PDB file of C-alpha atoms in Angstrom:
ATOM      1  CA  UNK A 190      35.282  33.399  -3.763  1.00 61.00           C
ATOM      2  CA  UNK A 191      36.932  30.633  -1.795  1.00 75.00           C
ATOM      3  CA  UNK A 192      34.804  29.265   1.033  1.00 80.00           C
ATOM      4  CA  UNK A 193      36.223  29.609   4.556  1.00 83.00           C
ATOM      5  CA  UNK A 194      34.623  26.263   5.437  1.00 88.00           C
ATOM      6  CA  UNK A 195      37.307  23.599   5.195  1.00 88.00           C
ATOM      7  CA  UNK A 196      37.197  19.898   5.980  1.00 88.00           C
ATOM      8  CA  UNK A 197      39.723  20.486   8.746  1.00 88.00           C
ATOM      9  CA  UNK A 198      37.493  23.134  10.353  1.00 87.00           C
ATOM     10  CA  UNK A 199      34.502  20.782  10.150  1.00 89.00           C
ATOM     11  CA  UNK A 200      36.507  18.020  11.824  1.00 90.00           C
ATOM     12  CA  UNK A 201      37.369  20.422  14.636  1.00 89.00           C
ATOM     13  CA  UNK A 202      33.707  21.384  15.119  1.00 88.00           C
ATOM     14  CA  UNK A 203      32.719  17.712  15.068  1.00 89.00           C
ATOM     15  CA  UNK A 204      35.272  16.796  17.738  1.00 88.00           C
ATOM     16  CA  UNK A 205      34.252  19.730  19.973  1.00 89.00           C
ATOM     17  CA  UNK A 206      30.578  18.784  19.708  1.00 87.00           C
ATOM     18  CA  UNK A 207      31.232  15.150  20.592  1.00 88.00           C
ATOM     19  CA  UNK A 208      33.666  15.881  23.433  1.00 86.00           C
ATOM     20  CA  UNK A 209      31.713  18.929  24.740  1.00 86.00           C
ATOM     21  CA  UNK A 210      34.941  20.906  25.314  1.00 87.00           C
ATOM     22  CA  UNK A 211      37.725  22.470  23.289  1.00 88.00           C
ATOM     23  CA  UNK A 212      40.261  20.614  25.450  1.00 87.00           C
ATOM     24  CA  UNK A 213      38.625  17.268  24.710  1.00 87.00           C
ATOM     25  CA  UNK A 214      38.694  17.990  20.989  1.00 87.00           C
ATOM     26  CA  UNK A 215      42.365  18.999  21.200  1.00 88.00           C
ATOM     27  CA  UNK A 216      43.221  15.718  22.910  1.00 89.00           C
ATOM     28  CA  UNK A 217      41.337  13.658  20.315  1.00 88.00           C
ATOM     29  CA  UNK A 218      42.880  15.494  17.366  1.00 87.00           C
ATOM     30  CA  UNK A 219      46.364  15.509  18.941  1.00 88.00           C
ATOM     31  CA  UNK A 220      46.598  19.297  18.932  1.00 91.00           C
ATOM     32  CA  UNK A 221      47.146  21.962  21.570  1.00 90.00           C
ATOM     33  CA  UNK A 222      43.956  23.704  22.820  1.00 87.00           C
ATOM     34  CA  UNK A 223      45.117  27.039  21.405  1.00 90.00           C
ATOM     35  CA  UNK A 224      45.141  25.539  17.893  1.00 89.00           C
ATOM     36  CA  UNK A 225      41.529  24.430  18.329  1.00 88.00           C
ATOM     37  CA  UNK A 226      40.504  27.869  19.564  1.00 89.00           C
ATOM     38  CA  UNK A 227      42.305  29.549  16.663  1.00 90.00           C
ATOM     39  CA  UNK A 228      40.560  27.348  14.078  1.00 89.00           C
ATOM     40  CA  UNK A 229      37.128  28.118  15.523  1.00 89.00           C
ATOM     41  CA  UNK A 230      37.858  31.829  15.923  1.00 88.00           C
ATOM     42  CA  UNK A 231      39.169  32.144  12.372  1.00 88.00           C
ATOM     43  CA  UNK A 232      36.098  30.342  10.983  1.00 89.00           C
ATOM     44  CA  UNK A 233      33.747  32.596  12.973  1.00 88.00           C
ATOM     45  CA  UNK A 234      35.598  35.684  11.774  1.00 88.00           C
ATOM     46  CA  UNK A 235      35.522  34.612   8.120  1.00 87.00           C
ATOM     47  CA  UNK A 236      31.833  33.687   8.263  1.00 89.00           C
ATOM     48  CA  UNK A 237      30.854  36.664  10.383  1.00 88.00           C
ATOM     49  CA  UNK A 238      28.808  34.529  12.791  1.00 90.00           C
ATOM     50  CA  UNK A 239      29.214  33.029  16.248  1.00 90.00           C
ATOM     51  CA  UNK A 240      29.363  29.242  16.211  1.00 90.00           C
ATOM     52  CA  UNK A 241      29.522  28.626  19.977  1.00 88.00           C
ATOM     53  CA  UNK A 242      27.676  30.164  22.899  1.00 85.00           C
ATOM     54  CA  UNK A 243      30.467  31.527  25.106  1.00 77.00           C
ATOM     55  CA  UNK A 244      28.116  32.010  28.058  1.00 72.00           C
ATOM     56  CA  UNK A 245      27.902  28.269  28.641  1.00 69.00           C
ATOM     57  CA  UNK A 246      30.471  26.323  30.640  1.00 74.00           C
ATOM     58  CA  UNK A 247      30.491  23.554  28.013  1.00 80.00           C
ATOM     59  CA  UNK A 248      31.017  24.044  24.298  1.00 82.00           C
ATOM     60  CA  UNK A 249      27.437  24.576  23.077  1.00 87.00           C
ATOM     61  CA  UNK A 250      26.792  25.305  19.413  1.00 89.00           C
ATOM     62  CA  UNK A 251      24.608  28.217  18.409  1.00 90.00           C
ATOM     63  CA  UNK A 252      21.790  27.615  15.899  1.00 91.00           C
ATOM     64  CA  UNK A 253      24.136  28.699  13.103  1.00 90.00           C
ATOM     65  CA  UNK A 254      26.871  26.428  14.419  1.00 89.00           C
ATOM     66  CA  UNK A 255      24.482  23.476  14.641  1.00 91.00           C
ATOM     67  CA  UNK A 256      23.368  23.997  11.037  1.00 92.00           C
ATOM     68  CA  UNK A 257      26.961  24.190   9.858  1.00 91.00           C
ATOM     69  CA  UNK A 258      27.972  21.029  11.706  1.00 89.00           C
ATOM     70  CA  UNK A 259      24.904  18.987  10.716  1.00 89.00           C
ATOM     71  CA  UNK A 260      25.436  19.778   7.037  1.00 91.00           C
ATOM     72  CA  UNK A 261      29.200  19.553   7.412  1.00 89.00           C
ATOM     73  CA  UNK A 262      29.037  16.014   8.725  1.00 89.00           C
ATOM     74  CA  UNK A 263      27.499  14.993   5.411  1.00 88.00           C
ATOM     75  CA  UNK A 264      30.539  16.487   3.686  1.00 88.00           C
ATOM     76  CA  UNK A 265      32.904  14.670   6.036  1.00 84.00           C
ATOM     77  CA  UNK A 266      31.152  11.361   5.388  1.00 79.00           C
ATOM     78  CA  UNK A 267      31.231  11.948   1.628  1.00 79.00           C
ATOM     79  CA  UNK A 268      34.921  12.819   1.814  1.00 79.00           C
ATOM     80  CA  UNK A 269      35.713   9.634   3.749  1.00 75.00           C
ATOM     81  CA  UNK A 270      33.699   7.550   1.289  1.00 71.00           C
ATOM     82  CA  UNK A 271      35.479   9.170  -1.658  1.00 75.00           C
ATOM     83  CA  UNK A 272      38.871   8.404  -0.111  1.00 71.00           C
ATOM     84  CA  UNK A 273      37.870   4.769   0.382  1.00 67.00           C
ATOM     85  CA  UNK A 274      36.635   4.476  -3.205  1.00 68.00           C
ATOM     86  CA  UNK A 275      39.823   6.041  -4.572  1.00 73.00           C
ATOM     87  CA  UNK A 276      41.896   3.513  -2.634  1.00 66.00           C
ATOM     88  CA  UNK A 277      39.614   0.716  -3.849  1.00 60.00           C
ATOM     89  CA  UNK A 278      39.966   1.755  -7.502  1.00 62.00           C
ATOM     90  CA  UNK A 279      43.741   1.953  -7.109  1.00 64.00           C
ATOM     91  CA  UNK A 280      43.714  -1.646  -5.869  1.00 62.00           C
ATOM     92  CA  UNK A 281      41.597  -2.934  -8.788  1.00 62.00           C
ATOM     93  CA  UNK A 282      37.992  -2.466  -7.611  1.00 83.00           C
ATOM     94  CA  UNK A 283      35.738  -0.617 -10.049  1.00 87.00           C
ATOM     95  CA  UNK A 284      34.313   2.708  -8.917  1.00 84.00           C
ATOM     96  CA  UNK A 285      30.971   1.601 -10.376  1.00 88.00           C
ATOM     97  CA  UNK A 286      29.502  -1.668 -11.657  1.00 93.00           C
ATOM     98  CA  UNK A 287      26.317  -1.371 -13.750  1.00 95.00           C
ATOM     99  CA  UNK A 288      24.016  -4.387 -13.866  1.00 97.00           C
ATOM    100  CA  UNK A 289      21.057  -4.693 -16.232  1.00 96.00           C
ATOM    101  CA  UNK A 290      18.475  -7.336 -15.374  1.00 96.00           C
ATOM    102  CA  UNK A 291      15.651  -8.525 -17.569  1.00 94.00           C
ATOM    103  CA  UNK A 292      12.255  -7.722 -16.091  1.00 92.00           C
ATOM    104  CA  UNK A 293      11.112 -11.343 -16.324  1.00 93.00           C
ATOM    105  CA  UNK A 294      13.993 -12.775 -14.294  1.00 94.00           C
ATOM    106  CA  UNK A 295      13.304 -11.129 -10.938  1.00 90.00           C
ATOM    107  CA  UNK A 296      15.513  -9.312  -8.455  1.00 93.00           C
ATOM    108  CA  UNK A 297      15.633 -11.542  -5.370  1.00 94.00           C
ATOM    109  CA  UNK A 298      18.814 -13.542  -6.197  1.00 95.00           C
ATOM    110  CA  UNK A 299      20.623 -10.373  -7.297  1.00 97.00           C
ATOM    111  CA  UNK A 300      19.662  -8.479  -4.153  1.00 97.00           C
ATOM    112  CA  UNK A 301      20.989 -11.310  -1.994  1.00 96.00           C
ATOM    113  CA  UNK A 302      24.316 -11.082  -3.824  1.00 97.00           C
ATOM    114  CA  UNK A 303      24.407  -7.285  -3.408  1.00 97.00           C
ATOM    115  CA  UNK A 304      23.701  -7.729   0.309  1.00 96.00           C
ATOM    116  CA  UNK A 305      26.732 -10.022   0.621  1.00 96.00           C
ATOM    117  CA  UNK A 306      28.818  -7.491  -1.304  1.00 95.00           C
ATOM    118  CA  UNK A 307      27.834  -4.737   1.112  1.00 93.00           C
ATOM    119  CA  UNK A 308      28.408  -6.913   4.169  1.00 94.00           C
ATOM    120  CA  UNK A 309      31.996  -7.486   3.054  1.00 92.00           C
ATOM    121  CA  UNK A 310      32.571  -3.743   3.032  1.00 86.00           C
ATOM    122  CA  UNK A 311      33.289  -3.264  -0.664  1.00 85.00           C
ATOM    123  CA  UNK A 312      32.933   0.343  -1.820  1.00 78.00           C
ATOM    124  CA  UNK A 313      32.188  -0.052  -5.529  1.00 85.00           C
ATOM    125  CA  UNK A 314      28.924   1.673  -6.416  1.00 89.00           C
ATOM    126  CA  UNK A 315      26.373  -0.808  -7.789  1.00 94.00           C
ATOM    127  CA  UNK A 316      23.837   0.449 -10.332  1.00 95.00           C
ATOM    128  CA  UNK A 317      20.857  -1.820 -11.096  1.00 96.00           C
ATOM    129  CA  UNK A 318      18.687  -1.103 -14.124  1.00 95.00           C
ATOM    130  CA  UNK A 319      15.641  -2.962 -15.420  1.00 93.00           C
ATOM    131  CA  UNK A 320      15.423  -3.849 -19.110  1.00 93.00           C
ATOM    132  CA  UNK A 321      12.975  -5.829 -21.221  1.00 90.00           C
ATOM    133  CA  UNK A 322      13.553  -8.266 -24.115  1.00 82.00           C
ATOM    134  CA  UNK A 323      16.008  -6.784 -26.626  1.00 85.00           C
ATOM    135  CA  UNK A 324      16.779  -3.914 -24.290  1.00 88.00           C
ATOM    136  CA  UNK A 325      18.809  -6.228 -22.037  1.00 92.00           C
ATOM    137  CA  UNK A 326      21.186  -7.237 -24.824  1.00 93.00           C
ATOM    138  CA  UNK A 327      21.289  -3.679 -26.125  1.00 91.00           C
ATOM    139  CA  UNK A 328      22.236  -2.303 -22.690  1.00 92.00           C
ATOM    140  CA  UNK A 329      25.327  -4.522 -22.710  1.00 93.00           C
ATOM    141  CA  UNK A 330      26.343  -4.000 -26.328  1.00 90.00           C
ATOM    142  CA  UNK A 331      25.870  -0.216 -26.144  1.00 90.00           C
ATOM    143  CA  UNK A 332      27.859  -0.162 -22.883  1.00 90.00           C
ATOM    144  CA  UNK A 333      24.979   1.180 -20.793  1.00 92.00           C
ATOM    145  CA  UNK A 334      25.760  -1.707 -18.435  1.00 94.00           C
ATOM    146  CA  UNK A 335      28.732  -3.916 -17.616  1.00 94.00           C
ATOM    147  CA  UNK A 336      26.790  -7.079 -16.791  1.00 96.00           C
ATOM    148  CA  UNK A 337      23.456  -8.247 -18.186  1.00 96.00           C
ATOM    149  CA  UNK A 338      21.271 -10.839 -16.450  1.00 97.00           C
ATOM    150  CA  UNK A 339      18.433 -12.758 -18.093  1.00 95.00           C
ATOM    151  CA  UNK A 340      19.445 -12.331 -21.737  1.00 94.00           C
ATOM    152  CA  UNK A 341      17.901 -14.817 -24.155  1.00 90.00           C
ATOM    153  CA  UNK A 342      19.575 -16.703 -26.968  1.00 82.00           C
ATOM    154  CA  UNK A 343      23.046 -16.350 -28.442  1.00 81.00           C
ATOM    155  CA  UNK A 344      25.072 -13.164 -28.266  1.00 80.00           C
ATOM    156  CA  UNK A 345      24.103 -10.917 -31.188  1.00 78.00           C
ATOM    157  CA  UNK A 346      27.733  -9.786 -31.554  1.00 77.00           C
ATOM    158  CA  UNK A 347      31.241 -11.074 -30.928  1.00 84.00           C
ATOM    159  CA  UNK A 348      33.275 -10.158 -27.884  1.00 90.00           C
ATOM    160  CA  UNK A 349      30.687 -11.293 -25.345  1.00 93.00           C
ATOM    161  CA  UNK A 350      30.964 -14.049 -22.724  1.00 93.00           C
ATOM    162  CA  UNK A 351      27.850 -15.806 -21.404  1.00 94.00           C
ATOM    163  CA  UNK A 352      26.941 -18.080 -18.526  1.00 95.00           C
ATOM    164  CA  UNK A 353      23.668 -20.037 -18.507  1.00 95.00           C
ATOM    165  CA  UNK A 354      21.384 -19.209 -15.581  1.00 96.00           C
ATOM    166  CA  UNK A 355      18.694 -21.786 -16.426  1.00 95.00           C
ATOM    167  CA  UNK A 356      15.517 -22.352 -18.399  1.00 94.00           C
ATOM    168  CA  UNK A 357      12.609 -19.960 -17.981  1.00 94.00           C
ATOM    169  CA  UNK A 358       9.082 -21.333 -18.245  1.00 95.00           C
ATOM    170  CA  UNK A 359       6.206 -19.074 -19.308  1.00 94.00           C
ATOM    171  CA  UNK A 360       2.589 -20.075 -18.733  1.00 95.00           C
ATOM    172  CA  UNK A 361      -0.688 -18.633 -19.975  1.00 95.00           C
ATOM    173  CA  UNK A 362      -2.307 -17.085 -16.906  1.00 96.00           C
ATOM    174  CA  UNK A 363      -5.551 -15.234 -16.216  1.00 96.00           C
ATOM    175  CA  UNK A 364      -7.342 -13.899 -13.155  1.00 96.00           C
ATOM    176  CA  UNK A 365      -9.220 -16.508 -11.134  1.00 94.00           C
ATOM    177  CA  UNK A 366     -12.614 -15.166 -12.221  1.00 94.00           C
ATOM    178  CA  UNK A 367     -11.767 -14.542 -15.883  1.00 95.00           C
ATOM    179  CA  UNK A 368     -14.391 -15.785 -18.403  1.00 95.00           C
ATOM    180  CA  UNK A 369     -11.789 -18.001 -20.092  1.00 95.00           C
ATOM    181  CA  UNK A 370     -11.680 -20.169 -16.948  1.00 94.00           C
ATOM    182  CA  UNK A 371     -15.043 -21.638 -17.962  1.00 93.00           C
ATOM    183  CA  UNK A 372     -13.884 -22.563 -21.486  1.00 94.00           C
ATOM    184  CA  UNK A 373     -12.846 -26.070 -22.511  1.00 93.00           C
ATOM    185  CA  UNK A 374      -9.089 -26.556 -22.702  1.00 92.00           C
ATOM    186  CA  UNK A 375      -6.813 -26.379 -24.570  1.00 94.00           C
ATOM    187  CA  UNK A 376      -7.898 -22.934 -25.684  1.00 93.00           C
ATOM    188  CA  UNK A 377      -7.763 -22.058 -29.367  1.00 91.00           C
ATOM    189  CA  UNK A 378      -6.774 -18.788 -31.016  1.00 87.00           C
ATOM    190  CA  UNK A 379     -10.418 -17.996 -31.645  1.00 90.00           C
ATOM    191  CA  UNK A 380     -11.175 -18.476 -27.926  1.00 92.00           C
ATOM    192  CA  UNK A 381      -8.715 -15.791 -26.824  1.00 91.00           C
ATOM    193  CA  UNK A 382      -9.275 -13.373 -29.716  1.00 90.00           C
ATOM    194  CA  UNK A 383     -12.003 -11.275 -27.980  1.00 91.00           C
ATOM    195  CA  UNK A 384      -9.883 -10.560 -24.898  1.00 93.00           C
ATOM    196  CA  UNK A 385      -7.262  -7.858 -24.262  1.00 93.00           C
ATOM    197  CA  UNK A 386      -3.641  -9.021 -24.241  1.00 93.00           C
ATOM    198  CA  UNK A 387      -1.234  -7.480 -21.720  1.00 93.00           C
ATOM    199  CA  UNK A 388       2.122  -6.764 -23.374  1.00 91.00           C
ATOM    200  CA  UNK A 389       5.442  -5.681 -21.866  1.00 90.00           C
ATOM    201  CA  UNK A 390       7.104  -3.060 -24.059  1.00 85.00           C
ATOM    202  CA  UNK A 391      10.617  -3.801 -25.307  1.00 78.00           C
ATOM    203  CA  UNK A 392      13.083  -1.402 -23.630  1.00 79.00           C
ATOM    204  CA  UNK A 393      15.473  -1.339 -26.608  1.00 66.00           C
ATOM    205  CA  UNK A 394      16.227   2.251 -27.581  1.00 64.00           C
ATOM    206  CA  UNK A 395      17.943   1.773 -30.914  1.00 56.00           C
ATOM    207  CA  UNK A 396      17.326  -1.823 -32.018  1.00 54.00           C
ATOM    208  CA  UNK A 397      14.002  -2.940 -33.558  1.00 50.00           C
ATOM    209  CA  UNK A 398      11.487  -3.726 -30.801  1.00 50.00           C
ATOM    210  CA  UNK A 399      10.788  -7.367 -30.057  1.00 52.00           C
ATOM    211  CA  UNK A 400       7.754  -9.140 -28.695  1.00 48.00           C
ATOM    212  CA  UNK A 401       7.659 -12.622 -27.211  1.00 48.00           C
ATOM    213  CA  UNK A 402       4.517 -14.679 -26.699  1.00 45.00           C
ATOM    214  CA  UNK A 403       2.243 -11.849 -27.808  1.00 52.00           C
ATOM    215  CA  UNK A 404      -1.245 -13.210 -28.338  1.00 54.00           C
ATOM    216  CA  UNK A 405      -3.384 -12.202 -31.253  1.00 54.00           C
ATOM    217  CA  UNK A 406      -5.961 -10.414 -29.137  1.00 52.00           C
ATOM    218  CA  UNK A 407      -8.287  -7.738 -30.408  1.00 66.00           C
ATOM    219  CA  UNK A 408      -6.749  -5.082 -28.170  1.00 85.00           C
ATOM    220  CA  UNK A 409      -3.575  -4.642 -26.142  1.00 88.00           C
ATOM    221  CA  UNK A 410      -2.656  -3.129 -22.796  1.00 92.00           C
ATOM    222  CA  UNK A 411       1.026  -2.161 -22.949  1.00 91.00           C
ATOM    223  CA  UNK A 412       3.024  -1.929 -19.705  1.00 92.00           C
ATOM    224  CA  UNK A 413       6.697  -1.292 -18.967  1.00 88.00           C
ATOM    225  CA  UNK A 414       7.630  -4.295 -16.810  1.00 90.00           C
ATOM    226  CA  UNK A 415       6.699  -7.781 -15.670  1.00 93.00           C
ATOM    227  CA  UNK A 416       5.499  -6.589 -12.255  1.00 94.00           C
ATOM    228  CA  UNK A 417       2.913  -4.370 -13.944  1.00 94.00           C
ATOM    229  CA  UNK A 418       1.926  -7.189 -16.296  1.00 95.00           C
ATOM    230  CA  UNK A 419       1.402  -9.611 -13.425  1.00 96.00           C
ATOM    231  CA  UNK A 420      -0.729  -7.093 -11.521  1.00 96.00           C
ATOM    232  CA  UNK A 421      -2.776  -6.199 -14.603  1.00 96.00           C
ATOM    233  CA  UNK A 422      -3.580  -9.843 -15.305  1.00 96.00           C
ATOM    234  CA  UNK A 423      -4.292 -10.507 -11.636  1.00 96.00           C
ATOM    235  CA  UNK A 424      -6.823  -7.641 -11.744  1.00 96.00           C
ATOM    236  CA  UNK A 425      -8.456  -9.147 -14.833  1.00 95.00           C
ATOM    237  CA  UNK A 426      -7.413  -6.333 -17.165  1.00 95.00           C
ATOM    238  CA  UNK A 427      -6.036  -8.733 -19.741  1.00 94.00           C
ATOM    239  CA  UNK A 428      -4.508 -12.107 -20.540  1.00 95.00           C
ATOM    240  CA  UNK A 429      -1.085 -13.356 -21.561  1.00 94.00           C
ATOM    241  CA  UNK A 430       1.992 -15.376 -20.758  1.00 94.00           C
ATOM    242  CA  UNK A 431       3.833 -14.875 -17.466  1.00 95.00           C
ATOM    243  CA  UNK A 432       7.073 -16.357 -16.060  1.00 95.00           C
ATOM    244  CA  UNK A 433       6.025 -19.276 -13.862  1.00 96.00           C
ATOM    245  CA  UNK A 434       8.636 -18.669 -11.145  1.00 95.00           C
ATOM    246  CA  UNK A 435       7.333 -15.109 -10.673  1.00 95.00           C
ATOM    247  CA  UNK A 436       3.670 -16.085 -10.212  1.00 96.00           C
ATOM    248  CA  UNK A 437       3.762 -19.492  -8.514  1.00 96.00           C
ATOM    249  CA  UNK A 438       2.731 -17.932  -5.189  1.00 96.00           C
ATOM    250  CA  UNK A 439      -0.264 -16.260  -6.871  1.00 97.00           C
ATOM    251  CA  UNK A 440      -1.253 -19.565  -8.456  1.00 96.00           C
ATOM    252  CA  UNK A 441      -1.004 -21.287  -5.070  1.00 96.00           C
ATOM    253  CA  UNK A 442      -3.184 -18.544  -3.491  1.00 96.00           C
ATOM    254  CA  UNK A 443      -5.748 -18.835  -6.260  1.00 95.00           C
ATOM    255  CA  UNK A 444      -5.279 -15.273  -7.532  1.00 96.00           C
ATOM    256  CA  UNK A 445      -4.172 -16.499 -10.960  1.00 97.00           C
ATOM    257  CA  UNK A 446      -5.095 -19.590 -12.951  1.00 96.00           C
ATOM    258  CA  UNK A 447      -2.932 -21.323 -15.554  1.00 96.00           C
ATOM    259  CA  UNK A 448      -4.816 -22.380 -18.679  1.00 96.00           C
ATOM    260  CA  UNK A 449      -3.663 -24.601 -21.515  1.00 94.00           C
ATOM    261  CA  UNK A 450      -3.419 -23.356 -25.090  1.00 93.00           C
ATOM    262  CA  UNK A 451      -3.364 -25.514 -28.182  1.00 88.00           C
ATOM    263  CA  UNK A 452       0.038 -23.950 -28.965  1.00 84.00           C
ATOM    264  CA  UNK A 453       2.037 -23.702 -25.728  1.00 83.00           C
ATOM    265  CA  UNK A 454       5.291 -21.753 -25.381  1.00 85.00           C
ATOM    266  CA  UNK A 455       8.367 -23.848 -24.757  1.00 89.00           C
ATOM    267  CA  UNK A 456      10.893 -23.023 -22.014  1.00 91.00           C
ATOM    268  CA  UNK A 457      13.940 -21.084 -23.176  1.00 90.00           C
ATOM    269  CA  UNK A 458      17.460 -20.619 -21.846  1.00 94.00           C
ATOM    270  CA  UNK A 459      18.451 -17.331 -20.206  1.00 95.00           C
ATOM    271  CA  UNK A 460      21.998 -16.295 -19.389  1.00 96.00           C
ATOM    272  CA  UNK A 461      24.294 -13.765 -17.792  1.00 96.00           C
ATOM    273  CA  UNK A 462      26.443 -11.869 -20.280  1.00 96.00           C
ATOM    274  CA  UNK A 463      29.382  -9.492 -20.132  1.00 95.00           C
ATOM    275  CA  UNK A 464      31.889  -8.044 -22.552  1.00 93.00           C
ATOM    276  CA  UNK A 465      34.971 -10.209 -23.102  1.00 91.00           C
ATOM    277  CA  UNK A 466      38.023  -8.756 -21.424  1.00 82.00           C
ATOM    278  CA  UNK A 467      36.090  -6.659 -18.911  1.00 76.00           C
ATOM    279  CA  UNK A 468      38.382  -6.796 -15.906  1.00 75.00           C
ATOM    280  CA  UNK A 469      37.880  -5.662 -12.352  1.00 87.00           C
ATOM    281  CA  UNK A 470      37.608  -7.168  -8.907  1.00 91.00           C
ATOM    282  CA  UNK A 471      33.938  -6.221  -8.488  1.00 93.00           C
ATOM    283  CA  UNK A 472      32.989  -7.906 -11.770  1.00 94.00           C
ATOM    284  CA  UNK A 473      34.987 -11.015 -10.846  1.00 93.00           C
ATOM    285  CA  UNK A 474      33.350 -11.099  -7.409  1.00 95.00           C
ATOM    286  CA  UNK A 475      29.834 -10.840  -8.855  1.00 96.00           C
ATOM    287  CA  UNK A 476      30.466 -13.455 -11.537  1.00 96.00           C
ATOM    288  CA  UNK A 477      31.582 -15.976  -8.911  1.00 95.00           C
ATOM    289  CA  UNK A 478      28.431 -15.354  -6.876  1.00 96.00           C
ATOM    290  CA  UNK A 479      26.176 -15.404  -9.952  1.00 96.00           C
ATOM    291  CA  UNK A 480      27.479 -18.843 -10.908  1.00 95.00           C
ATOM    292  CA  UNK A 481      26.611 -20.160  -7.444  1.00 95.00           C
ATOM    293  CA  UNK A 482      23.174 -18.543  -7.119  1.00 95.00           C
ATOM    294  CA  UNK A 483      19.905 -20.275  -7.969  1.00 93.00           C
ATOM    295  CA  UNK A 484      18.095 -18.076 -10.448  1.00 93.00           C
ATOM    296  CA  UNK A 485      15.294 -20.342 -11.660  1.00 92.00           C
ATOM    297  CA  UNK A 486      13.536 -23.447 -10.329  1.00 85.00           C
TER     298      UNK A 486
END
């Protein structure tokens, strides 16, 4: 059955509520007062409820009318947003831009860019998803995302453009009171063997899982992201490599200590990547900002 609640009727109720009178609503909506009264009366008749208290001198909503208008305003806002997005898509702005970011890279630069995007009034919906290791490349190649940030190495397939974001440095870090802090450095493999290694699980769904900098510890604590790994190592639950730019503040505070191994990891290049030929004003806008942003020290 077709609902008697229309967007036009909700706009009439909204105008009456804000202007406090039917006449004020008529003036705002450029209609005659009788048209406003007819719209309200027809809606009340179809719903079988009274929406306004006729005993009051001003237009006062009943409890049922207030519920209808409060919920209806959400529909009006959604309708206006949809209209704006439709116009944006027609002019070349994507309805949605999906961005995958590697857990190790960090969100702060991306969130600053998104803030600028919002401040400029763009209506494209931005979806941010966290991936780990091979999952970041896979998200792009399987078209789960449109733009991937923090991918490592060369593109595993053709038809992909990349832009270098910088070199990421990983350091071996432990809690400030960890037993390894009392060992002579550089630490050997036999030194770290008795201790649990904290590992971030690869988020790849279909490709073989990868592991980077996994230490040959006797046991492993597996977590789903870098934030969890940092916290676990800060709490002394395990040891392992961490991205230096993500933990520098914890090193400065003394919560984490960097120790030297006899086989240190070297810095590696991370990039932004997107499928060649992907066109759209939102993508172009983000790529310009990404090239200007500082992602790594």
